[in-house]
Coordinates of C-alpha atoms and ligand atoms in Angstrom, one line a residue:
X1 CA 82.9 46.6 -68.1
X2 CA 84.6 43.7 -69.2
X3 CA 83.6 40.2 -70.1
X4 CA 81.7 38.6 -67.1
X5 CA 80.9 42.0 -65.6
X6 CA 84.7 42.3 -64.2
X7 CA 86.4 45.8 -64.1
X8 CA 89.6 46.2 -62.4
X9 CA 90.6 49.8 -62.0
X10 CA 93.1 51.3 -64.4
X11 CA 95.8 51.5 -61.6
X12 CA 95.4 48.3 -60.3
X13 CA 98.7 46.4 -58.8
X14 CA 99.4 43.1 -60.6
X15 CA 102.4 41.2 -59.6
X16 CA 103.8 38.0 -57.3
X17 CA 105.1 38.2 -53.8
X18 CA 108.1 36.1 -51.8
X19 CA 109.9 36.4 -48.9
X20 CA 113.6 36.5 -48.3
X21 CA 114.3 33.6 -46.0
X22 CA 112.2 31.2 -49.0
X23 CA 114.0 32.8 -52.2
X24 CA 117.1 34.7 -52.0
X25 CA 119.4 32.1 -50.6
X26 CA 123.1 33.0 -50.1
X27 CA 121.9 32.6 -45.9
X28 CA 125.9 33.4 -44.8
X29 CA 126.8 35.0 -48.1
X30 CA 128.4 39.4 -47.6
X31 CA 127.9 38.8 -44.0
X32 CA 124.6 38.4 -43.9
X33 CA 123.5 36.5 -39.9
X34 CA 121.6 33.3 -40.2
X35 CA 117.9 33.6 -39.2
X36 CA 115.6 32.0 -37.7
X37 CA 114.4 29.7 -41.1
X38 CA 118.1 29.0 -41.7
X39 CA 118.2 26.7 -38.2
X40 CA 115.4 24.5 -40.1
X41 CA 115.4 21.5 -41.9
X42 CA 113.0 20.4 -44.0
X43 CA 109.9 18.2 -43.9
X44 CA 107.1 17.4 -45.6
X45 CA 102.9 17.2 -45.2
X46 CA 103.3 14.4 -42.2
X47 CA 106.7 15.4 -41.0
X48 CA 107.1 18.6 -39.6
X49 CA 110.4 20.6 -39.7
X50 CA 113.2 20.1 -37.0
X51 CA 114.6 23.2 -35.9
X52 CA 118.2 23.1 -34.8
X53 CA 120.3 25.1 -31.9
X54 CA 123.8 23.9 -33.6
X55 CA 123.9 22.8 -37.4
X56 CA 124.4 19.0 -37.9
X57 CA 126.8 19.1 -41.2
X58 CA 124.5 16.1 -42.3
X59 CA 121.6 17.5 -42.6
X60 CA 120.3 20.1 -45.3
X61 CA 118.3 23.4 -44.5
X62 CA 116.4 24.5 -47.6
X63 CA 117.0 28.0 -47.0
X64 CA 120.5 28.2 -47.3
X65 CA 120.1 28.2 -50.9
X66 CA 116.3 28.2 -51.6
X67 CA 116.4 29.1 -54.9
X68 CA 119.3 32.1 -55.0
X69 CA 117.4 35.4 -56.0
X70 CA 120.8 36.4 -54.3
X71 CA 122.4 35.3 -57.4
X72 CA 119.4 35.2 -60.1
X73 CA 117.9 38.5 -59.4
X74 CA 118.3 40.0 -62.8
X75 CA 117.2 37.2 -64.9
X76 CA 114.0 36.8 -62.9
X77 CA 113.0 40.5 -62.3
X78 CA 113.3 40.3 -66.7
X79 CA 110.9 37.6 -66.4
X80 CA 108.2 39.2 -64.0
X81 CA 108.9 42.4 -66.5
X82 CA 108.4 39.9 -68.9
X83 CA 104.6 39.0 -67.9
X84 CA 103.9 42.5 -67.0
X85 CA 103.8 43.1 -63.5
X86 CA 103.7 46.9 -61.8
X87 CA 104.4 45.0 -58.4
X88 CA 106.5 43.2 -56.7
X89 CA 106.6 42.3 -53.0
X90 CA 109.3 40.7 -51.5
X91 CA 110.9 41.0 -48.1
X92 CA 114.1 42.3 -46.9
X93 CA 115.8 40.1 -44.3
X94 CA 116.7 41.9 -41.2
X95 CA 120.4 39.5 -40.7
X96 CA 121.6 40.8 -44.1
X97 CA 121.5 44.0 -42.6
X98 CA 121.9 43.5 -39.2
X99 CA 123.2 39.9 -38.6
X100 CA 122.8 39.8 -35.1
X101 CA 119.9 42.3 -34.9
X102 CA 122.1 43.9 -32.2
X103 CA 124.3 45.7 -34.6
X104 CA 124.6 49.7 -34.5
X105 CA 125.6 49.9 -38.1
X106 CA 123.8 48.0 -41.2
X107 CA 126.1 45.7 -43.2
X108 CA 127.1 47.7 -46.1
X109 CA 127.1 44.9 -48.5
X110 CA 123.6 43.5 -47.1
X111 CA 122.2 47.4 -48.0
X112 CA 124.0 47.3 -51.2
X113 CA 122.4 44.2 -52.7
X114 CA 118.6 45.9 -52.1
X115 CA 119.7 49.0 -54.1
X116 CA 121.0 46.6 -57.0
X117 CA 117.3 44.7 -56.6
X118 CA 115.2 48.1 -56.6
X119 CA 116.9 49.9 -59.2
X120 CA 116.7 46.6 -61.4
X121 CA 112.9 46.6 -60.4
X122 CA 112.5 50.5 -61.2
X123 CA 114.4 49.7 -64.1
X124 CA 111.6 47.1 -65.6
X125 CA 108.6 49.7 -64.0
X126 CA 108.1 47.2 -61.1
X127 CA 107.2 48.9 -58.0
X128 CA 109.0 47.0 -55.1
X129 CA 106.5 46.5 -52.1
X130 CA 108.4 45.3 -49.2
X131 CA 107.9 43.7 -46.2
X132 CA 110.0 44.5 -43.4
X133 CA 109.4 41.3 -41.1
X134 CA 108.4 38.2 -43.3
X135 CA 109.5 35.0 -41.0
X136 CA 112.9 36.0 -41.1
X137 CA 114.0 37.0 -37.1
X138 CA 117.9 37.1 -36.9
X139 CA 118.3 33.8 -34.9
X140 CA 120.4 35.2 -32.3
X141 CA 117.1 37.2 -31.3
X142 CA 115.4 34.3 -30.8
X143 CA 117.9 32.3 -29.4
X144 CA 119.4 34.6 -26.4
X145 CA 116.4 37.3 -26.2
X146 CA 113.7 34.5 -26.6
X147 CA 112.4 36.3 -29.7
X148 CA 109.2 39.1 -29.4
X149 CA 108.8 37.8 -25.8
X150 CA 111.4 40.1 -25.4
X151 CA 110.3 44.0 -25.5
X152 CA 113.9 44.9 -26.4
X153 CA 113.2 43.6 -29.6
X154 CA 110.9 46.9 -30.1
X155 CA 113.5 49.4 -30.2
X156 CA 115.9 46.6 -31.9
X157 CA 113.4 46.5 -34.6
X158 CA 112.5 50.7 -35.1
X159 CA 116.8 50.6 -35.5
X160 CA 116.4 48.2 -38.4
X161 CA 113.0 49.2 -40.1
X162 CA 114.0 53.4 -39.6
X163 CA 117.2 52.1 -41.4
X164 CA 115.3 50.8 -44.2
X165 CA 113.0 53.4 -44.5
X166 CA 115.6 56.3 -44.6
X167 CA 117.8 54.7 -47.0
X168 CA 114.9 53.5 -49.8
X169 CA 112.0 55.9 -48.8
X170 CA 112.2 57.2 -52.7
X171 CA 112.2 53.8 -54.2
X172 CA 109.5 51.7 -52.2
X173 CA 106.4 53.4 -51.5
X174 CA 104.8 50.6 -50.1
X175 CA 105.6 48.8 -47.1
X176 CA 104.1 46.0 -44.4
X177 CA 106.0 45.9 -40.9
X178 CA 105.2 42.3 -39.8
X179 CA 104.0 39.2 -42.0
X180 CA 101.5 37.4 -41.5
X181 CA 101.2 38.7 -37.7
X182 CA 98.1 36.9 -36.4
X183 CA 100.0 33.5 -36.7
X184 CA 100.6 35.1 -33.2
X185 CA 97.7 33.8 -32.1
X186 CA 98.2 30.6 -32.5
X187 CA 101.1 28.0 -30.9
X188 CA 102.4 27.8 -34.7
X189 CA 103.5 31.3 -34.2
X190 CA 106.1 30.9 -31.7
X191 CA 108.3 29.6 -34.8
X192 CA 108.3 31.6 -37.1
X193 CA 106.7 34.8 -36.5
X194 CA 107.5 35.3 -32.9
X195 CA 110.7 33.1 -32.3
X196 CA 110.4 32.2 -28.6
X197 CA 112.9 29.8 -29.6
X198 CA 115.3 30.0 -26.6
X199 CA 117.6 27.0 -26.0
X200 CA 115.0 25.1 -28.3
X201 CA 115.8 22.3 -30.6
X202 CA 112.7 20.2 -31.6
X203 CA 110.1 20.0 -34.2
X204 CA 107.3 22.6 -35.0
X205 CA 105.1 20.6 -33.8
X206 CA 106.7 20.0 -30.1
X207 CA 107.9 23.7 -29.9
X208 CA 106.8 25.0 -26.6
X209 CA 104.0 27.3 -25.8
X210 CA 103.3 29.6 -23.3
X211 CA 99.8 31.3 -24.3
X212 CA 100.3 34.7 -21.9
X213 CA 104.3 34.8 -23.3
X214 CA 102.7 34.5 -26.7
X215 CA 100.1 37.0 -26.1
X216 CA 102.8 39.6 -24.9
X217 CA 105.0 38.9 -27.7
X218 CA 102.3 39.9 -30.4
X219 CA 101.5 42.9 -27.7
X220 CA 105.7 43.5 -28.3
X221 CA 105.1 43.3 -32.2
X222 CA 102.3 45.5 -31.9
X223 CA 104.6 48.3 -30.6
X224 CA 106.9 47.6 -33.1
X225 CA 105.0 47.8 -36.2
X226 CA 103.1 51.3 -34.3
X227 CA 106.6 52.9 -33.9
X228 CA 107.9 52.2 -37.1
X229 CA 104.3 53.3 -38.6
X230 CA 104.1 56.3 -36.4
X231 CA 108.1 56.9 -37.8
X232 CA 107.1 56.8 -40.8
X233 CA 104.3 58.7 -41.2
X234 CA 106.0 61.9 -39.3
X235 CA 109.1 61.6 -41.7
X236 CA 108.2 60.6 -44.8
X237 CA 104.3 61.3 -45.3
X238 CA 104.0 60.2 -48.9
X239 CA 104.5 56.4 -47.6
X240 CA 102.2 54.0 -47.0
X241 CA 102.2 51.4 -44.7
X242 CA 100.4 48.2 -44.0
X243 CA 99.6 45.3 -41.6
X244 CA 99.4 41.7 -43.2
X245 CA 97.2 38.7 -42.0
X246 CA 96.7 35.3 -42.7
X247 CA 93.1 35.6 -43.4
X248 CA 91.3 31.7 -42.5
X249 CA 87.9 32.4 -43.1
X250 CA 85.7 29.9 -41.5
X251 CA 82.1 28.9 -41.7
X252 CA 80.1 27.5 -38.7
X253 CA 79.4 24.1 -39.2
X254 CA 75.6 24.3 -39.2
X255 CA 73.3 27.2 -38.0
X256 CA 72.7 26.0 -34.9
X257 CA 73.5 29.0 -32.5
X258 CA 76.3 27.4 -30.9
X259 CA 78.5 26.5 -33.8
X260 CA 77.6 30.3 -34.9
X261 CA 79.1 31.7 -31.6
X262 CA 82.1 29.5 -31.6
X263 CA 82.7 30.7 -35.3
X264 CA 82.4 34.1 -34.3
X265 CA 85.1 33.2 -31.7
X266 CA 87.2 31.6 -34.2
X267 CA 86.9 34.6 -36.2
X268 CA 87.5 37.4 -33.6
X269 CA 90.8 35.5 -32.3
X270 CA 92.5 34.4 -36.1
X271 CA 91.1 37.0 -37.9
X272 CA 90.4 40.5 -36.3
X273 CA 92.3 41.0 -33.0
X274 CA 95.4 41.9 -34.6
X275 CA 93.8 43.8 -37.6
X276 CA 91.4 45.6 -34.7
X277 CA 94.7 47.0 -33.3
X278 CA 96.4 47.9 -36.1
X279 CA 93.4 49.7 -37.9
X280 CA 91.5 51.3 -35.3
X281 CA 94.5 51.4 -32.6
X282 CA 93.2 49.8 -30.0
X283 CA 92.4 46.3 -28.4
X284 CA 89.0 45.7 -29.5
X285 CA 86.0 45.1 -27.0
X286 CA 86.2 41.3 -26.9
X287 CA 89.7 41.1 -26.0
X288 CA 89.2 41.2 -22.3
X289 CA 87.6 38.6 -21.6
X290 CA 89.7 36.6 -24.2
X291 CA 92.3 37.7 -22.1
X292 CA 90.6 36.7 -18.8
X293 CA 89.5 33.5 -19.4
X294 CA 93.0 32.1 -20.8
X295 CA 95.1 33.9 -18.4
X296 CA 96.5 36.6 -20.0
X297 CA 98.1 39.4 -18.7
X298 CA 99.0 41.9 -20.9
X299 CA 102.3 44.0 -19.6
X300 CA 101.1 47.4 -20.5
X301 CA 103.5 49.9 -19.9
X302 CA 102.3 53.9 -19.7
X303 CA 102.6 54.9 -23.3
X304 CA 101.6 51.7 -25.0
X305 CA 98.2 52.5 -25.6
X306 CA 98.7 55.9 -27.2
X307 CA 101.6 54.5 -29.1
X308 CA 99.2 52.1 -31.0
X309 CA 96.8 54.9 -31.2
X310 CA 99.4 56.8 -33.4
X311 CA 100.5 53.9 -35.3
X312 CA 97.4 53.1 -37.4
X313 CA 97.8 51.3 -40.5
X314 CA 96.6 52.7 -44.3
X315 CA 95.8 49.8 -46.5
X316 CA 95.2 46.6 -45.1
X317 CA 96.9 43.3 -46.8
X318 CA 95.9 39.9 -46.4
X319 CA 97.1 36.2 -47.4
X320 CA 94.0 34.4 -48.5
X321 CA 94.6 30.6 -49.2
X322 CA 91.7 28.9 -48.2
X323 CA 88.8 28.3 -45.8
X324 CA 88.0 26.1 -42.8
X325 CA 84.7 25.3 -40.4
X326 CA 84.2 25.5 -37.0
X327 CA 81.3 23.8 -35.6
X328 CA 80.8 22.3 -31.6
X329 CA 79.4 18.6 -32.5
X330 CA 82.0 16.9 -32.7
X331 CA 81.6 15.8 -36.3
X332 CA 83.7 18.2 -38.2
X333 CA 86.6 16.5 -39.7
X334 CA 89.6 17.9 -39.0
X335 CA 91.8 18.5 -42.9
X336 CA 95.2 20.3 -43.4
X337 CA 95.6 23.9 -43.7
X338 CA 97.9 27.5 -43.7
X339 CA 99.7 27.5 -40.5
X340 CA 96.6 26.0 -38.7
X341 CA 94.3 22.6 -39.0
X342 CA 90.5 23.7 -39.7
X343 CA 87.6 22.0 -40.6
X344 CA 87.3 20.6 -43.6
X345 CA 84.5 21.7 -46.2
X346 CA 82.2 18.8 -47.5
X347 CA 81.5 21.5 -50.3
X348 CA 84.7 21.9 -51.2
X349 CA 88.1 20.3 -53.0
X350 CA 91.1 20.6 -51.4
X351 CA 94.8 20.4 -52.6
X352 CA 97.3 18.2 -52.8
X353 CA 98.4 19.1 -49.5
X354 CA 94.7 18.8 -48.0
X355 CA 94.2 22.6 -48.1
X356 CA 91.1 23.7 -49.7
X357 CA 89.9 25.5 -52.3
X358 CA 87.2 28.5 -52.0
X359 CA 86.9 31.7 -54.4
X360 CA 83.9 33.1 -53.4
X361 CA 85.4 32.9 -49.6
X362 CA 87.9 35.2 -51.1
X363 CA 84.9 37.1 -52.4
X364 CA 83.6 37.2 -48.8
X365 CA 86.6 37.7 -47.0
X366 CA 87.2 41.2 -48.5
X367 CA 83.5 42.4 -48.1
X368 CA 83.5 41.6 -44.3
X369 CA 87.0 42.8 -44.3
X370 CA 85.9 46.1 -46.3
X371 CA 82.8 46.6 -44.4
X372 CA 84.7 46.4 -41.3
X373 CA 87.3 48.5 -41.8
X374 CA 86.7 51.3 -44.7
X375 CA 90.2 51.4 -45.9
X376 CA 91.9 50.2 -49.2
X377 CA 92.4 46.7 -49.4
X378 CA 95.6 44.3 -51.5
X379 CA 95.6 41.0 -51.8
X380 CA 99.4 40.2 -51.0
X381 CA 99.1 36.4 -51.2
X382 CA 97.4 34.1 -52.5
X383 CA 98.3 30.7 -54.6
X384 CA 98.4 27.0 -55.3
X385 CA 101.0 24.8 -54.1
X386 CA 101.3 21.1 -56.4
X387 CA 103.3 18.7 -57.7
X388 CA 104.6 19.3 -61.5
X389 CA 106.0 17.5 -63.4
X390 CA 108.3 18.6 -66.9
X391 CA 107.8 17.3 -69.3
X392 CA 110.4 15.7 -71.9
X393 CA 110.8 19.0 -73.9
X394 CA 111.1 20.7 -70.8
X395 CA 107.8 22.2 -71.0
X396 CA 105.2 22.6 -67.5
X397 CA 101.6 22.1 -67.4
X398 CA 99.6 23.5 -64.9
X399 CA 96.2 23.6 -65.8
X400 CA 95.3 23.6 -62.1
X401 CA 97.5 26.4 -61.0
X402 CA 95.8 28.0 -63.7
X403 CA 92.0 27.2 -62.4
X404 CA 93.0 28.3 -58.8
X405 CA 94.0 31.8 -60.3
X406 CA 91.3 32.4 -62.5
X407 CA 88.8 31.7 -59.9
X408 CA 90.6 33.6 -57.1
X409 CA 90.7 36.7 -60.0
X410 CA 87.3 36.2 -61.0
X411 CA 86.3 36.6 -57.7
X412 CA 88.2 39.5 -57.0
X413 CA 86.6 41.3 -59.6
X414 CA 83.0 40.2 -58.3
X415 CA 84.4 41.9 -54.9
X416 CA 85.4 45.3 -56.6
X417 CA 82.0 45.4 -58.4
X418 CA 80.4 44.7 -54.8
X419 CA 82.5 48.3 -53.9
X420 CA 85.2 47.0 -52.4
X421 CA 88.5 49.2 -52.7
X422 CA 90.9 46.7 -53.9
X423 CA 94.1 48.2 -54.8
X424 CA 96.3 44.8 -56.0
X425 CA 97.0 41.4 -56.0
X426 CA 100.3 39.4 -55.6
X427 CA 100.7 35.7 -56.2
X428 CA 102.6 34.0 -53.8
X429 CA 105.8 32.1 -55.0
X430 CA 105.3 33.3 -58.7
X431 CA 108.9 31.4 -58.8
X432 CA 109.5 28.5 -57.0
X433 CA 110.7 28.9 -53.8
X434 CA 110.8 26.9 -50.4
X435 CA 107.4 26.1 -48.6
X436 CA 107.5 27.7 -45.5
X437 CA 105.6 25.3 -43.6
X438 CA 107.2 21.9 -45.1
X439 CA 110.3 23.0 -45.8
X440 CA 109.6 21.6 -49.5
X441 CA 110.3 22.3 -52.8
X442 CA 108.2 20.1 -54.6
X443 CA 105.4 21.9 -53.2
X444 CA 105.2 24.4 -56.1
X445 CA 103.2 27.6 -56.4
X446 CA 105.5 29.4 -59.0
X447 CA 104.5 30.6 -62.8
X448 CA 108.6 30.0 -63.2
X449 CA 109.6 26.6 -62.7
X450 CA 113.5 26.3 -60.5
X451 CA 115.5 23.6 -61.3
X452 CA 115.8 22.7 -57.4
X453 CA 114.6 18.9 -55.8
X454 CA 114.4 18.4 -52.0
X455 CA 117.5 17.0 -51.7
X456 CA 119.3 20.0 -52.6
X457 CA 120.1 19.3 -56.5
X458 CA 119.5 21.3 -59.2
X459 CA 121.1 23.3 -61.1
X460 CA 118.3 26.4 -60.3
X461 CA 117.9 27.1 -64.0
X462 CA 114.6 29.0 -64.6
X463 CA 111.6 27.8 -67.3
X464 CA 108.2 29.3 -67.8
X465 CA 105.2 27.2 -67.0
X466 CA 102.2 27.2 -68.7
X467 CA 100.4 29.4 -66.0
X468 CA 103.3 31.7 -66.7
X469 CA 102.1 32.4 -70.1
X470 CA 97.9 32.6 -68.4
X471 CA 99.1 34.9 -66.0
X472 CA 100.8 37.2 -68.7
X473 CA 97.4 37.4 -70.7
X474 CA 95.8 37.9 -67.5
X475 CA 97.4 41.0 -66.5
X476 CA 97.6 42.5 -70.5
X477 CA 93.6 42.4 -70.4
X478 CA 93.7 44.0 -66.6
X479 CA 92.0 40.5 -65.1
X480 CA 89.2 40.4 -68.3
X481 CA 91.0 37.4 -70.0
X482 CA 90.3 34.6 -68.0
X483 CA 89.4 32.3 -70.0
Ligands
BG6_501 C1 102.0 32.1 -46.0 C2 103.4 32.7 -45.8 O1 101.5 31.6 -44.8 O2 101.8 31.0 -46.8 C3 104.4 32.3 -46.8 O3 103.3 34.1 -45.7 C4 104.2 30.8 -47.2 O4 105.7 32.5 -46.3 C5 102.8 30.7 -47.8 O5 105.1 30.3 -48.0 C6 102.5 29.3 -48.3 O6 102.7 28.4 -47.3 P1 103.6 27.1 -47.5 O7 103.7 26.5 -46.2 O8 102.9 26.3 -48.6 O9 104.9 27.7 -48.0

């Protein structure tokens, strides 16, 4: 037992996670297809991102660059060597290999640039986990089949993902089929994670919603990740695959029974209806009357239901940022948050970007999450997004990058001695890369500081930030050295 009662197990993943649309860059570079990120501008915490049909040659899109793993990939897999990761997750992006997502072949150079980036991993004795869908829809999906409202986009998807899995099945053991997939549930997710985007220009915030279209649509990438699970597991049986959610706890306002029921709503519809399916392969008991009462209609063709029977997931990940309330008085102020507004927490401090801070809802999160569901558990995000500022001699302080980590660890460790089978933990945006909600870069989360401003300049040279240095001592004690 180490010092304040933490023990992480011996084989526990520690390492950072990104995704492909936010870090590689190089958007039209080897024939790679633009995607759906690559049609957005950026914005910031009051201003929320235009998305473009056409490009205006005026305007910049954050992704076209972000901060060019494409280019930099073997100077910063040496430097997540360097602080001793055993993980990585990043994503792949489906138009590198499949610009339109229509193709029958995969782009040869798009497939040859992820065997440079595993073998460099392997290389270091970084374990590449890899998520097959992390906001990165080829645009021409979204713009001519209307994205996942689509069903084509099933088989469309099993072409890609079988691709992926036959060709790097010995070098990625890992892997999650959609990120992030209960952003579904909310309007948000028509963006980026289900691209209903057809003949749309506008903001995020004006983008239109259809709540039975978006139901069907996460019904469509249901399918999807089941087939490509269900693939999977028949052909290559050592692999294990995954689900990710956005986990948003959130705390009823007071205990008066009503804010505890509409909690427990809250909770069902962001947390566990997608994670119900995907565990336990079937719509759980609630959803019917969910369905009912906001006009739903689920298309379910014959098949579908023994489809998700037979594409159960085996480890379940989760993004865990912060926490929110939900209470029915009235008085709850609204505050920022991950994808979705929540409630803000008298008890607790938020960031700079209004999202708060909770630990010990991390703590809780996996319990319930645990309890519910019995299988092995990873932590695939989690992270602090601020303003830094370098300092003459070039060096970073982050003490309070550094505070949000410890915590979040410390916590995780008080989970695991609770019994919970955590299995790893990845940082998001260990490097810098471009916020997916604002379109930033000055929203930092990264250990590595990029030398890239919101106006596109830079010259994207790399330095190590003091949390860089924590992080490193961090993982050398396996998560006893926080202090
Ligand atoms: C998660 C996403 O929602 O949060 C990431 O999976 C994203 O893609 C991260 O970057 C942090 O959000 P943001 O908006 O600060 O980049």
């Amino acid at each position: 037992m180490g010092k304040d009662g933490i023990k992480f197990p011996d084989n526990f993943l520690w390492g950072g996670a990104t995704a492909a649309n936010q870090y590689e860059g190089a958007w039209d570079v080897d024939g790679k297809g633009a995607s759906v990120p690559d049609h957005m501008r950026g914005g910031d915490i009051n201003t929320p991102r235009q998305i473009d049909v056409e490009f205006d040659p005026n305007a910049l899109y954050p992704s076209h660059e972000a901060t060019d793993f494409y280019h930099h990939y073997e100077e910063d897999i040496a430097l997540f060597a360097e602080m001793g990761w055993n993980v990585f997750r990043m994503s792949i992006n489906w138009a590198r290999l499949f610009p339109t997502g229509e193709e029958t072949e995969p782009n040869q150079a798009g497939l040859e640039f992820y065997d440079r980036v595993f073998d460099c991993l392997l290389a270091h004795g970084i374990q590449p986990l890899v998520t097959l869908s992390h906001y990165e829809l080829p645009y021409h999906l979204a713009a001519t089949y209307n994205g996942w409202a689509d069903r084509r986009l099933v088989d469309l998807f099993l072409r890609y993902a079988s691709c992926c899995l036959d060709r790097w099945h010995d070098k990625v053991k890992y892997w999650l089929t959609f990120n992030e997939i209960n952003t579904g549930t909310m309007t948000m997710g028509c963006t980026l994670s289900l691209g209903t985007l057809k003949g749309f220009t506008g903001t995020m915030a004006e983008v239109r919603d259809d709540i039975n279209e978006r139901y069907n649509a996460l019904h469509h990438q249901f399918l999807a990740s089941a087939k490509v699970i269900k693939y999977a597991h028949e052909t290559y049986p050592d692999l294990k695959m995954g689900n990710m959610d956005c986990f948003i706890l959130s705390y009823a306002a007071t205990c008066d029974p009503a804010d505890q029921l509409a909690n427990q709503d809250e909770m069902r519809r962001m947390n566990w209806y997608c994670s119900d399916v995907q565990v336990r392969g079937a719509y759980p008991s609630y959803a019917r009357r969910f369905w009912d009462e906001n006009g739903i209609k689920i298309k379910m063709q014959p098949g579908d239901e023994e489809l998700l029977r037979e594409g159960k997931i085996d480890f379940y990940t989760l993004s865990y940022y912060m926490s929110s309330v939900v209470g029915t008085h009235g008085d709850v102020e609204q505050g920022k948050g991950n994808m979705v507004m929540g409630g803000r927490n008298p008890y607790l401090e938020v960031s700079d970007w209004g999202w708060s801070i909770d630990s010990k809802g991390l703590r809780f999160s996996l319990n319930e999450i645990y309890d519910r569901y019995q299988i092995p558990l990873m932590v695939v995000e989690n992270g602090f997004g601020a303003f830094d500022t370098v300092e003459e001699d070039g060096s970073i302080h982050d003490p309070y990058r550094i505070d949000y980590l410890r915590k979040h660890v410390r916590d995780m460790g008080e989970a695991i001695e609770d019994g919970v089978d955590l299995i790893g933990y990845t940082w998001w945006g260990p490097i810098d890369v471009v916020s997916a909600g604002t379109g930033e870069m000055r929203k930092r989360y990264g250990f590595i500081y990029v030398d890239k401003h919101d106006d596109g300049t830079g010259d994207l040279h790399r330095s190590r930030k003091d949390s860089f240095f924590y992080y490193k001592r961090l993982i050398a004690s396996n998560g006893t050295e926080l202090d």
